[in-house]
XYZ file of C-alpha atoms in Angstrom:
699
model
C -2.031 -32.509 -21.544
C -2.551 -37.205 -20.906
C 1.043 -36.032 -19.018
C -0.541 -33.309 -17.041
C -3.192 -36.203 -16.675
C -1.670 -38.353 -15.448
C 0.274 -36.720 -13.046
C -3.095 -35.476 -11.327
C -4.386 -38.579 -10.941
C -1.160 -39.391 -9.458
C -1.450 -36.789 -7.025
C -5.529 -37.563 -6.426
C -4.267 -41.007 -5.972
C -1.998 -40.482 -3.531
C -3.653 -38.480 -1.183
C -7.641 -39.976 -1.438
C -5.314 -43.103 0.012
C -5.296 -46.207 -2.542
C -7.605 -49.650 -0.988
C -7.077 -51.711 -3.697
C -7.488 -52.275 -7.551
C -10.455 -54.039 -9.559
C -9.870 -55.749 -12.433
C -11.195 -53.701 -16.143
C -8.498 -54.793 -19.132
C -7.877 -52.313 -21.009
C -8.416 -49.632 -18.243
C -7.433 -49.141 -14.851
C -9.731 -49.299 -12.214
C -8.676 -48.174 -8.642
C -11.154 -47.699 -4.633
C -10.420 -45.354 -2.575
C -10.804 -44.844 1.164
C -12.616 -42.055 1.200
C -15.436 -44.088 -0.929
C -15.220 -43.706 -4.937
C -14.137 -45.538 -7.531
C -12.128 -44.810 -11.110
C -11.604 -46.155 -13.611
C -9.068 -44.960 -16.400
C -8.864 -45.420 -19.857
C -6.873 -43.725 -21.299
C -5.251 -43.245 -25.102
C -5.735 -46.780 -25.428
C -6.964 -46.714 -28.878
C -11.123 -48.197 -27.503
C -13.427 -47.075 -30.115
C -16.535 -48.343 -27.407
C -16.887 -47.337 -23.334
C -16.187 -50.182 -21.862
C -18.856 -51.078 -18.906
C -17.001 -50.578 -15.205
C -16.192 -53.611 -12.723
C -19.474 -54.947 -10.018
C -18.635 -54.260 -6.865
C -21.401 -55.961 -5.313
C -23.238 -54.273 -2.586
C -20.665 -51.190 -1.862
C -21.804 -47.875 -3.890
C -19.225 -46.421 -4.631
C -18.550 -42.943 -7.069
C -16.941 -43.062 -10.363
C -15.101 -41.720 -11.667
C -14.437 -42.559 -15.736
C -11.800 -40.455 -17.528
C -12.652 -42.098 -21.287
C -9.508 -40.133 -23.110
C -7.290 -39.743 -25.872
C -9.476 -42.704 -27.401
C -11.204 -43.430 -30.497
C -15.113 -43.119 -30.031
C -16.546 -40.419 -33.664
C -20.587 -40.993 -32.263
C -22.174 -40.341 -29.017
C -25.572 -42.091 -28.482
C -27.586 -42.994 -25.596
C -26.909 -46.743 -26.635
C -22.864 -45.759 -26.334
C -23.173 -44.621 -23.066
C -25.576 -47.516 -21.839
C -22.299 -50.069 -20.033
C -22.122 -46.146 -17.414
C -26.355 -46.207 -17.367
C -25.873 -49.158 -15.008
C -23.844 -47.776 -12.990
C -25.668 -45.561 -10.345
C -23.151 -43.465 -9.034
C -21.618 -42.096 -12.181
C -20.455 -38.299 -10.763
C -18.421 -37.666 -13.434
C -17.075 -38.841 -16.532
C -14.283 -37.211 -19.096
C -14.889 -37.309 -22.876
C -12.304 -35.946 -23.775
C -10.311 -35.773 -26.958
C -11.687 -38.611 -28.384
C -12.724 -37.489 -31.896
C -16.500 -36.692 -31.311
C -17.910 -34.937 -33.655
C -21.846 -35.696 -33.438
C -23.859 -36.250 -30.130
C -27.943 -37.048 -30.271
C -30.458 -35.672 -27.816
C -30.476 -38.094 -25.679
C -27.094 -39.511 -25.220
C -26.781 -38.012 -21.332
C -30.172 -38.804 -20.375
C -29.805 -41.185 -17.729
C -27.028 -39.894 -15.859
C -28.629 -39.483 -12.808
C -26.203 -39.105 -10.752
C -23.812 -37.061 -13.086
C -22.306 -34.584 -11.730
C -19.474 -33.297 -13.263
C -19.272 -33.858 -17.844
C -16.724 -33.005 -19.787
C -16.466 -32.705 -23.586
C -13.637 -31.068 -24.419
C -11.108 -31.003 -26.670
C -13.571 -32.860 -29.074
C -15.115 -30.679 -33.463
C -18.644 -31.482 -31.767
C -21.450 -29.491 -33.741
C -22.628 -25.960 -31.720
C -26.148 -28.229 -33.761
C -25.528 -31.110 -32.747
C -23.337 -30.160 -29.216
C -27.139 -27.097 -27.548
C -29.022 -31.478 -28.801
C -26.979 -32.818 -26.105
C -27.662 -31.114 -24.120
C -31.851 -31.721 -23.231
C -30.130 -34.756 -21.512
C -29.266 -33.015 -18.970
C -31.835 -30.353 -18.451
C -33.283 -31.858 -15.367
C -30.116 -32.034 -13.412
C -29.776 -30.040 -10.185
C -25.329 -28.987 -10.181
C -23.316 -29.541 -13.413
C -19.902 -28.487 -14.027
C -19.395 -28.528 -17.832
C -16.239 -28.364 -19.744
C -16.610 -27.942 -23.459
C -13.631 -25.848 -24.497
C -11.300 -25.961 -27.718
C -14.958 -26.844 -29.722
C -13.597 -24.031 -31.872
C -17.618 -23.295 -30.817
C -19.164 -20.573 -32.420
C -22.407 -19.874 -29.715
C -26.431 -19.238 -30.893
C -29.226 -17.341 -29.407
C -30.573 -20.239 -28.469
C -27.003 -22.070 -27.502
C -28.089 -22.697 -23.460
C -31.274 -23.541 -23.673
C -31.987 -26.384 -21.823
C -29.754 -25.130 -19.231
C -31.767 -22.834 -18.028
C -33.008 -24.497 -15.101
C -30.360 -26.050 -13.517
C -29.885 -24.418 -10.020
C -26.093 -25.059 -9.610
C -24.008 -24.911 -13.438
C -21.193 -24.227 -14.152
C -19.237 -23.384 -17.312
C -15.726 -23.633 -18.878
C -15.459 -22.315 -22.446
C -12.029 -21.490 -22.655
C -9.574 -21.797 -26.100
C -12.483 -21.816 -28.900
C -11.572 -18.371 -30.046
C -15.155 -16.496 -29.193
C -15.355 -12.670 -28.881
C -19.134 -12.390 -28.006
C -21.552 -14.130 -26.693
C -25.342 -12.782 -27.504
C -27.302 -10.455 -25.446
C -30.579 -13.845 -25.501
C -27.759 -16.943 -24.870
C -27.039 -15.452 -21.525
C -30.919 -14.032 -20.555
C -31.581 -17.458 -19.814
C -28.623 -18.500 -17.689
C -29.190 -16.474 -14.695
C -28.333 -19.754 -12.210
C -24.668 -19.327 -13.051
C -22.669 -20.224 -10.906
C -19.247 -20.672 -12.585
C -18.064 -19.286 -15.483
C -14.384 -19.434 -17.534
C -13.592 -17.449 -20.836
C -10.623 -17.564 -20.994
C -8.414 -17.844 -23.285
C -10.270 -16.144 -26.208
C -11.037 -12.915 -28.224
C -12.942 -11.119 -25.314
C -12.109 -7.694 -25.436
C -15.069 -6.282 -23.895
C -18.058 -8.187 -21.705
C -21.751 -6.169 -22.957
C -25.327 -7.001 -20.971
C -28.867 -6.154 -21.245
C -28.971 -2.817 -19.550
C -31.132 -3.518 -15.696
C -28.919 -7.387 -16.679
C -27.478 -9.774 -13.445
C -26.144 -13.015 -13.349
C -25.415 -14.364 -10.510
C -22.268 -15.960 -11.232
C -19.765 -16.175 -8.239
C -16.517 -16.794 -10.100
C -15.982 -15.430 -13.179
C -13.238 -15.617 -15.563
C -11.825 -14.295 -18.386
C -8.044 -14.207 -17.863
C -5.775 -14.637 -21.182
C -8.390 -12.002 -23.387
C -7.532 -8.919 -25.615
C -9.520 -6.379 -22.449
C -7.763 -3.279 -23.602
C -9.424 -1.673 -20.642
C -11.687 -2.992 -17.534
C -15.122 -3.621 -18.480
C -17.836 -1.953 -17.283
C -19.868 -4.745 -14.418
C -21.760 -1.718 -12.695
C -24.862 -0.556 -13.943
C -24.698 2.576 -15.426
C -26.209 5.540 -12.800
C -26.739 3.246 -10.008
C -24.106 1.578 -7.323
C -25.156 -1.475 -8.060
C -23.859 -4.408 -10.777
C -24.660 -7.104 -13.261
C -22.431 -9.348 -10.483
C -24.151 -8.575 -7.902
C -22.082 -11.858 -6.470
C -19.133 -12.035 -7.887
C -16.791 -13.513 -5.470
C -13.672 -14.506 -7.714
C -12.539 -12.660 -11.276
C -10.714 -14.388 -12.474
C -8.462 -10.980 -15.460
C -5.151 -11.767 -16.040
C -2.566 -12.282 -18.490
C -5.241 -8.974 -20.764
C -3.960 -6.041 -22.274
C -4.331 -3.582 -20.254
C -2.795 -0.059 -19.559
C -5.344 1.599 -16.612
C -7.804 0.688 -14.642
C -10.903 2.776 -14.068
C -11.989 1.108 -10.953
C -15.243 2.963 -11.640
C -16.213 -0.229 -13.468
C -15.689 -2.258 -10.231
C -16.587 -0.333 -7.418
C -19.560 -2.208 -7.261
C -18.438 -5.382 -7.116
C -19.216 -5.496 -3.418
C -18.950 -9.274 -2.975
C -15.881 -9.387 -4.764
C -13.053 -11.152 -1.896
C -10.204 -12.073 -5.294
C -9.040 -9.913 -7.393
C -6.925 -11.402 -10.028
C -4.817 -8.976 -11.909
C -1.106 -10.448 -13.232
C -0.007 -10.338 -16.639
C -1.517 -6.768 -17.233
C 0.839 -4.761 -18.603
C -0.772 -1.706 -16.309
C 1.232 1.720 -16.265
C -0.077 3.178 -13.074
C -1.763 1.989 -10.220
C -3.829 4.784 -8.719
C -4.094 5.841 -4.703
C -7.217 4.225 -2.814
C -7.435 1.932 -6.646
C -9.341 -0.976 -4.932
C -9.952 1.048 -1.197
C -14.094 1.021 -1.985
C -14.234 -2.682 -2.112
C -16.424 -3.676 0.770
C -15.338 -7.126 0.842
C -11.965 -8.097 -1.488
C -9.644 -10.128 0.870
C -6.681 -11.120 -1.449
C -5.770 -9.246 -4.968
C -2.803 -10.777 -7.378
C -0.633 -7.904 -8.826
C 2.243 -10.482 -10.460
C 3.761 -9.856 -13.508
C 2.569 -6.477 -14.407
C 5.774 -4.441 -13.693
C 7.541 -3.791 -16.939
C 6.025 -0.754 -18.042
C 4.776 0.291 -15.090
C 5.908 4.041 -14.922
C 4.368 5.258 -11.133
C 3.194 3.664 -8.778
C 0.636 5.857 -6.077
C 0.663 6.292 -1.759
C -1.746 3.971 -0.143
C -2.424 2.194 -3.512
C -3.436 -1.010 -1.548
C -5.638 1.031 1.008
C -8.368 -1.092 2.446
C -8.462 -2.638 6.021
C -10.396 -5.913 4.372
C -7.791 -7.348 2.613
C -5.828 -10.493 4.007
C -2.914 -11.181 1.655
C -1.595 -9.185 -2.117
C 1.089 -10.377 -4.705
C 3.341 -8.151 -5.856
C 6.022 -11.271 -7.178
C 7.411 -10.850 -10.745
C 7.219 -7.315 -11.155
C 10.721 -6.060 -11.125
C 10.310 -2.569 -9.558
C 12.890 -0.006 -8.214
C 10.525 0.322 -4.904
C 12.200 4.178 -3.283
C 10.896 7.088 -2.777
C 8.193 7.465 -5.204
C 6.329 4.556 -3.802
C 6.859 3.964 -0.697
C 3.147 4.551 0.987
C 1.265 1.982 -1.506
C 0.940 -0.400 1.503
C -0.309 2.548 4.045
C -3.787 2.077 4.900
C -3.548 -2.584 4.347
C -4.167 -2.959 8.204
C -4.888 -6.601 8.373
C -3.594 -7.971 5.368
C -1.376 -11.175 6.287
C 0.555 -12.040 3.550
C 2.594 -10.150 0.614
C 4.514 -11.273 -1.984
C 7.558 -8.693 -3.058
C 9.188 -11.990 -4.482
C 11.584 -10.272 -7.968
C 11.344 -6.090 -6.912
C 14.055 -4.418 -6.744
C 14.557 -2.714 -3.090
C 18.707 -2.952 -3.014
C 19.211 1.213 -2.480
C 16.651 1.201 -0.322
C 17.738 1.752 3.798
C 16.490 1.568 7.042
C 14.313 4.243 7.400
C 13.096 3.649 3.484
C 11.608 -0.533 4.977
C 10.351 2.052 7.964
C 8.073 3.360 6.090
C 7.217 0.672 2.995
C 6.030 -1.697 6.533
C 4.581 1.264 8.993
C 0.406 -0.058 8.796
C 1.999 -4.207 7.937
C 1.852 -5.217 12.263
C -0.150 -8.389 11.255
C 1.533 -9.561 8.669
C 2.290 -13.665 9.533
C 3.110 -14.567 5.784
C 7.010 -12.318 3.832
C 7.593 -13.122 1.073
C 11.211 -10.424 -0.075
C 13.218 -12.721 -3.049
C 15.691 -12.512 -5.337
C 15.133 -8.714 -3.713
C 19.135 -7.034 -3.534
C 18.822 -6.829 -0.117
C 22.637 -7.025 1.254
C 20.628 -7.093 5.622
C 17.039 -8.088 7.597
C 15.908 -4.667 7.725
C 15.200 -4.070 11.092
C 11.000 -3.280 11.005
C 10.422 -7.395 9.414
C 12.281 -8.311 13.543
C 11.463 -5.434 16.046
C 7.525 -4.893 14.474
C 6.246 -7.762 12.876
C 6.609 -9.320 15.162
C 3.109 -12.022 14.230
C 5.594 -13.290 11.504
C 5.305 -17.087 10.548
C 6.618 -17.932 7.622
C 10.028 -15.394 6.075
C 11.285 -15.519 3.001
C 14.849 -14.357 1.761
C 15.822 -16.104 -0.493
C 18.398 -15.330 -3.022
C 19.208 -11.767 -1.863
C 23.171 -11.040 -0.747
C 22.638 -11.496 2.512
C 25.588 -11.907 4.820
C 24.973 -12.522 8.155
C 22.878 -10.768 10.376
C 24.074 -10.783 14.227
C 22.878 -13.039 17.742
C 19.154 -11.998 18.461
C 18.579 -10.367 15.682
C 15.896 -12.502 15.646
C 15.115 -12.924 19.171
C 11.046 -10.231 18.510
C 10.278 -12.871 15.994
C 8.053 -15.415 19.127
C 5.740 -17.095 15.818
C 8.213 -18.011 13.345
C 7.519 -21.549 12.399
C 9.740 -20.972 9.130
C 12.790 -18.996 7.688
C 14.358 -19.567 4.373
C 17.459 -17.831 3.582
C 18.147 -20.664 0.898
C 21.369 -18.232 -1.681
C 22.958 -15.412 -0.341
C 25.561 -15.060 1.401
C 25.200 -16.424 4.369
C 29.586 -18.353 5.598
C 28.341 -18.714 9.888
C 25.358 -19.648 12.165
C 25.151 -20.451 15.617
C 22.293 -21.080 18.586
C 22.458 -17.020 19.043
C 20.965 -16.212 15.512
C 17.542 -18.136 15.984
C 15.054 -17.603 18.422
C 15.159 -19.987 21.547
C 11.486 -21.996 20.640
C 12.250 -21.904 16.681
C 15.575 -24.116 17.415
C 13.184 -26.087 18.994
C 9.878 -25.802 17.283
C 10.773 -24.818 13.521
C 8.486 -26.740 10.402
C 10.475 -25.224 8.295
C 13.920 -24.224 7.502
C 16.250 -23.997 4.466
C 19.521 -22.229 4.742
C 20.725 -24.422 1.488
C 23.631 -22.097 -1.758
C 25.181 -20.563 1.041
C 28.558 -19.701 1.326
C 29.514 -21.591 4.565
C 32.985 -21.226 6.491
C 33.091 -24.636 8.199
C 35.150 -23.558 10.970
C 35.187 -24.244 14.622
C 32.534 -21.958 14.822
C 29.574 -23.577 12.197
C 30.244 -27.104 15.319
C 26.882 -25.494 16.387
C 24.557 -25.330 13.186
C 26.299 -28.902 12.003
C 25.165 -30.468 14.895
C 21.426 -29.118 15.047
C 21.514 -30.431 11.383
C 21.901 -33.913 12.205
C 19.148 -34.242 14.229
C 16.693 -31.911 13.149
C 16.843 -32.942 9.210
C 12.417 -33.468 9.216
C 12.687 -29.617 8.971
C 15.744 -28.847 7.171
C 14.651 -27.911 3.014
C 17.674 -29.172 -0.220
C 19.953 -31.198 2.820
C 22.465 -31.900 -0.070
C 23.031 -28.649 -0.428
C 24.367 -27.584 2.164
C 28.638 -27.655 1.484
C 31.231 -25.997 2.753
C 33.378 -23.364 0.230
C 36.083 -22.006 2.847
C 38.532 -22.911 4.266
C 40.105 -25.081 0.328
C 40.699 -27.463 1.106
C 37.212 -28.125 3.083
C 34.954 -26.659 -0.069
C 32.443 -28.452 -1.824
C 31.641 -30.499 1.132
C 28.343 -31.582 2.635
C 28.293 -29.940 6.026
C 26.340 -33.532 7.212
C 29.187 -35.121 6.482
C 31.396 -32.951 8.606
C 33.576 -33.973 11.494
C 34.157 -31.498 13.661
C 34.190 -31.846 17.387
C 33.704 -30.382 20.740
C 37.295 -31.202 22.281
C 39.535 -30.146 18.831
C 37.336 -27.062 19.546
C 37.855 -26.194 22.196
C 41.768 -26.977 22.215
C 41.765 -24.505 19.158
C 39.345 -21.004 20.805
C 42.099 -21.650 22.725
C 44.882 -21.640 21.075
C 43.262 -18.309 19.560
C 42.819 -17.025 22.060
C 46.238 -16.791 23.882
C 47.229 -16.018 19.833
C 44.881 -12.984 19.732
C 45.248 -11.919 23.625
C 49.515 -11.295 22.292
C 47.970 -9.917 18.886
C 45.854 -7.413 21.323
C 48.771 -6.525 23.621
C 50.929 -5.542 20.349
C 48.295 -3.710 18.493
C 47.905 -1.580 21.699
C 51.704 -0.678 22.361
C 51.749 0.471 18.644
C 48.040 2.337 18.029
C 49.652 3.607 21.508
C 52.652 4.984 20.771
C 50.599 6.544 17.252
C 48.733 9.105 19.662
C 51.151 9.899 20.991
C 53.318 10.320 18.691
C 50.439 12.264 16.661
C 49.061 14.060 19.314
C 51.962 14.336 20.916
C 52.432 18.965 20.384
C 49.096 18.494 22.745
C 49.844 16.231 25.284
C 52.959 18.627 25.674
C 50.381 21.049 25.712
C 49.020 19.951 28.836
C 51.803 19.358 30.442
C 52.332 23.053 30.107
C 48.822 24.096 31.438
C 48.938 21.457 34.280
C 52.323 23.018 35.316
C 51.074 26.643 34.522
C 48.414 26.293 36.852
C 49.741 25.328 39.578
C 51.981 28.222 39.203
C 49.973 30.490 38.021
C 50.822 33.638 40.784
C 47.835 36.397 40.843
C 48.507 39.962 39.056
C 46.210 42.832 40.170
C 47.926 45.084 38.296
C 45.297 46.730 36.270
C 47.120 46.327 31.681
C 45.670 48.473 28.717
C 45.842 45.344 26.785
C 45.125 41.463 27.545
C 48.169 40.471 24.994
C 50.774 42.022 22.845
C 51.458 40.505 19.701
C 54.563 40.171 18.012
C 54.620 39.017 14.361
C 56.427 39.455 11.059
C 54.574 41.096 8.544
C 54.850 38.731 6.506
C 52.036 36.870 9.072
C 49.797 39.751 9.219
C 46.721 37.707 7.588
C 47.456 34.511 9.292
C 47.159 36.847 12.495
C 43.562 39.502 10.641
C 42.401 35.802 9.795
C 42.403 33.363 12.735
C 42.918 34.380 16.352
C 41.603 38.496 15.641
C 38.649 36.483 15.522
C 38.284 34.195 17.892
C 40.189 35.592 20.379
C 38.570 39.346 20.377
C 35.584 38.184 18.545
C 33.985 35.113 20.564
C 36.594 35.965 23.803
C 36.061 39.706 24.114
C 39.888 39.713 24.808
C 41.617 42.597 23.944
C 45.203 41.884 22.109
C 47.464 45.324 20.356
C 48.149 44.166 17.280
C 50.922 47.316 15.989
C 49.483 47.706 12.667
C 46.459 49.210 14.215
C 46.985 50.226 17.470
C 50.683 51.088 17.964
C 50.096 55.107 17.936
C 50.962 56.806 14.109
C 54.379 59.344 14.360
C 55.592 57.406 17.972
C 59.218 56.334 17.401
C 58.858 52.239 17.136
C 61.066 51.314 19.394
C 59.077 53.647 21.948
C 56.229 52.285 20.490
C 57.029 48.306 21.109
C 57.811 49.300 24.669
C 54.694 50.873 25.369
C 53.210 47.950 24.032
C 55.034 45.688 26.454
C 54.609 46.935 29.057
C 50.441 48.264 29.415
C 49.991 44.138 28.117
C 49.252 41.301 30.615
C 51.151 39.127 28.100
C 53.121 38.628 24.991
C 52.122 36.412 22.526
C 55.381 36.474 19.970
C 53.809 34.556 16.144
C 56.772 32.781 15.524
C 57.673 31.740 11.571
C 60.737 31.351 9.045
C 59.649 34.426 7.971
C 59.735 36.458 12.264
C 63.205 35.030 12.090
C 64.653 36.379 8.631
C 63.318 39.692 10.089
C 65.704 41.405 11.772
C 63.183 43.938 12.777
C 61.608 41.361 14.750
C 65.073 40.364 15.883
C 65.357 42.943 17.774
C 61.886 43.127 19.206
C 61.922 39.900 20.191
C 64.906 41.318 22.112
C 63.733 43.487 24.095
C 61.057 40.889 24.656
C 63.004 38.408 25.831
C 64.553 41.679 28.008
C 61.689 42.135 29.652
C 60.707 37.833 30.537
C 63.646 38.192 32.309
C 62.792 41.623 34.662
C 59.103 40.873 34.993
C 58.871 36.812 34.983
C 58.531 34.060 32.707
C 55.030 33.416 32.229
C 54.510 36.317 30.706
C 55.475 35.111 27.469
C 53.218 33.142 24.909
C 55.210 31.953 22.318
C 53.605 30.631 18.896
C 54.609 27.569 16.390
C 53.146 28.825 13.517
C 55.630 26.637 10.959
C 59.092 24.223 11.710
C 61.365 26.502 11.733
C 64.449 26.599 9.702
C 68.036 25.546 11.509
C 69.992 28.067 9.836
C 67.126 30.477 11.204
C 67.149 29.845 14.459
C 69.423 32.626 16.949
C 70.982 31.394 19.730
C 68.428 33.894 22.076
C 65.550 31.565 19.883
C 66.920 29.215 20.606
C 67.210 29.845 24.520
C 63.513 30.554 24.191
C 62.364 27.348 22.607
C 64.589 25.342 25.725
C 62.780 27.354 28.143
C 58.974 27.697 26.727
C 56.303 25.672 25.401
C 55.226 26.519 23.122
C 51.778 25.859 21.047
C 51.837 24.561 17.596
C 49.561 25.330 14.920
C 47.990 22.529 12.663
C 45.346 23.235 9.401
C 43.238 20.172 10.717
C 40.183 20.997 12.449
C 40.513 19.117 15.262
C 44.522 21.062 15.597
C 42.294 24.421 15.717
C 40.158 23.558 18.075
C 43.014 22.414 20.398
C 45.845 25.103 19.965
C 42.547 28.310 20.660
C 41.636 25.734 24.010
C 45.292 26.125 25.145
C 45.174 30.492 24.086
C 42.071 30.381 25.352
C 43.637 28.876 28.598
C 46.716 31.324 29.248
C 45.116 34.793 28.139
C 42.669 34.533 29.810
C 41.966 37.166 33.263
C 42.314 36.523 36.551
C 38.895 38.670 37.568
C 38.004 35.360 35.588
C 39.254 32.416 37.731
């Protein structure tokens, strides 16, 4: 504690502005610009209080820190050195082994504003009587923590008429305070009962306290105490603005117990093992400005929608909860239309999609401060840069963000601070930041990223060197690659613009040559991959150019010649598309040949009455005698009536052993359609088939 006190004093001295030091051994006395003087007698083993140094005509406000000494009894006589100073403002007598205090010990300290007698072993009776000397004060800040107190009915009797009274009673193992003791504290403006053993606060019915700040942290509350007067919307703390309820044992919040706190502006519920946050949990607190719910997520089972629905709410602290934010709780911030600050540090957002983030931040258009540290992000959510345009500070540290596209942050025209340390960022260019941020940034932290120290980083390195004052942790900006620069500080790099321009030209030439080679390879691969489609296209162009008008009437649009083994392919693939969707009429021997008629006559009639002839060529077709006979009849008809009548479908590659002279001649003089199992190949096949078989009136 003494180390903390020394640190506090050092901070205070630095902020107040030291003017001079005065001799007052063995203590230290100092005067400050704000018109105050301090006498620090900490751990000096004194047995009496020394007199403050004389300051002539100057009347400084005096603060005395007499801490960690030996002063078992405190009387008016012992306090005499301080009574001579008319402006004694603050007195700390903490940890001096005090056991007895006389009733008049503080009687003549009329200007005393703050009194700290904590960490002493004063008896309850002696302490109660010592308050008599403080009874006429108009304002008093009294600290009686860590004293093993037992509060009697008359404990605060002498303090009841102080108009502005603050009492701190931390760490006293208190589990209750008598009603009669509380009744006299109607003017109590601040009460700190933290680190005690309270499990409930019970005040007399219809009794009110005008306290504006109440601290009940680190007690044993298993449920939220009822601050509302029974059967009424009025509160027993009608002026309460700040309520500290951190680190208790509550698993649930009954909003009916605090909805009556109409003046409440700050609510701290950190560290409570809450299992559920309900819809409109804080909606009926009309002046709620800040809510802190950190360290509550370990046992959290459910977060309902519109939990923080309150248009007055400006700040939400929801960090260190390790809650998975997903589709079940994306609406918890809906209704927070005035929110300015949101801290989501150490929650889990790694499975969130862009649409999920759109939903989560849907109502937060006035947000100015956003923290998502260690959230598992791998990109900057779109909604942040497109909708949260009033952001001044954005903290996305400790994630896995590698980069973002140029101009992504341009909409954040008010951005002043950007902290993205401990990500996976390799390169930062001038287009990574908005122009206004480059010129007017107040704080930047990109330390502990994995920078690639190439010419692409030249601009950032130069910008860092000219803006060192706004960049945090300069020594932690180091190269990760290339390997020969690993560990080198960015400020120590020897990149030059001329060198980078030279290497850039070399890269351009190399890339151009490589690009041309890749284009040739890709074009060649595409032409090989789609060689049949290209052949089909060329054929169809030629076909359309030489197509003659045929005015004859035909019974069928096409006669289909196929082997028995390919019957299922014709029925399942060809007929549903050409007859079902294209309304063409095909002649297939299994269905359309006349029963009882010679097969040869049926084939000749089908050829004569069909506008086109389709041969479904396969290995089974090539080894079938009937199919080869059918092929000869077709070829004779084609020779007499023109090659345009014939359409050849190649179901598979034909084994050269099965290819006859007639078949080879047909394949050499006729462009055929190749069937493929892929979806794109099927579509190309039928597109060309439909073009070939369409009727003249469709042209």
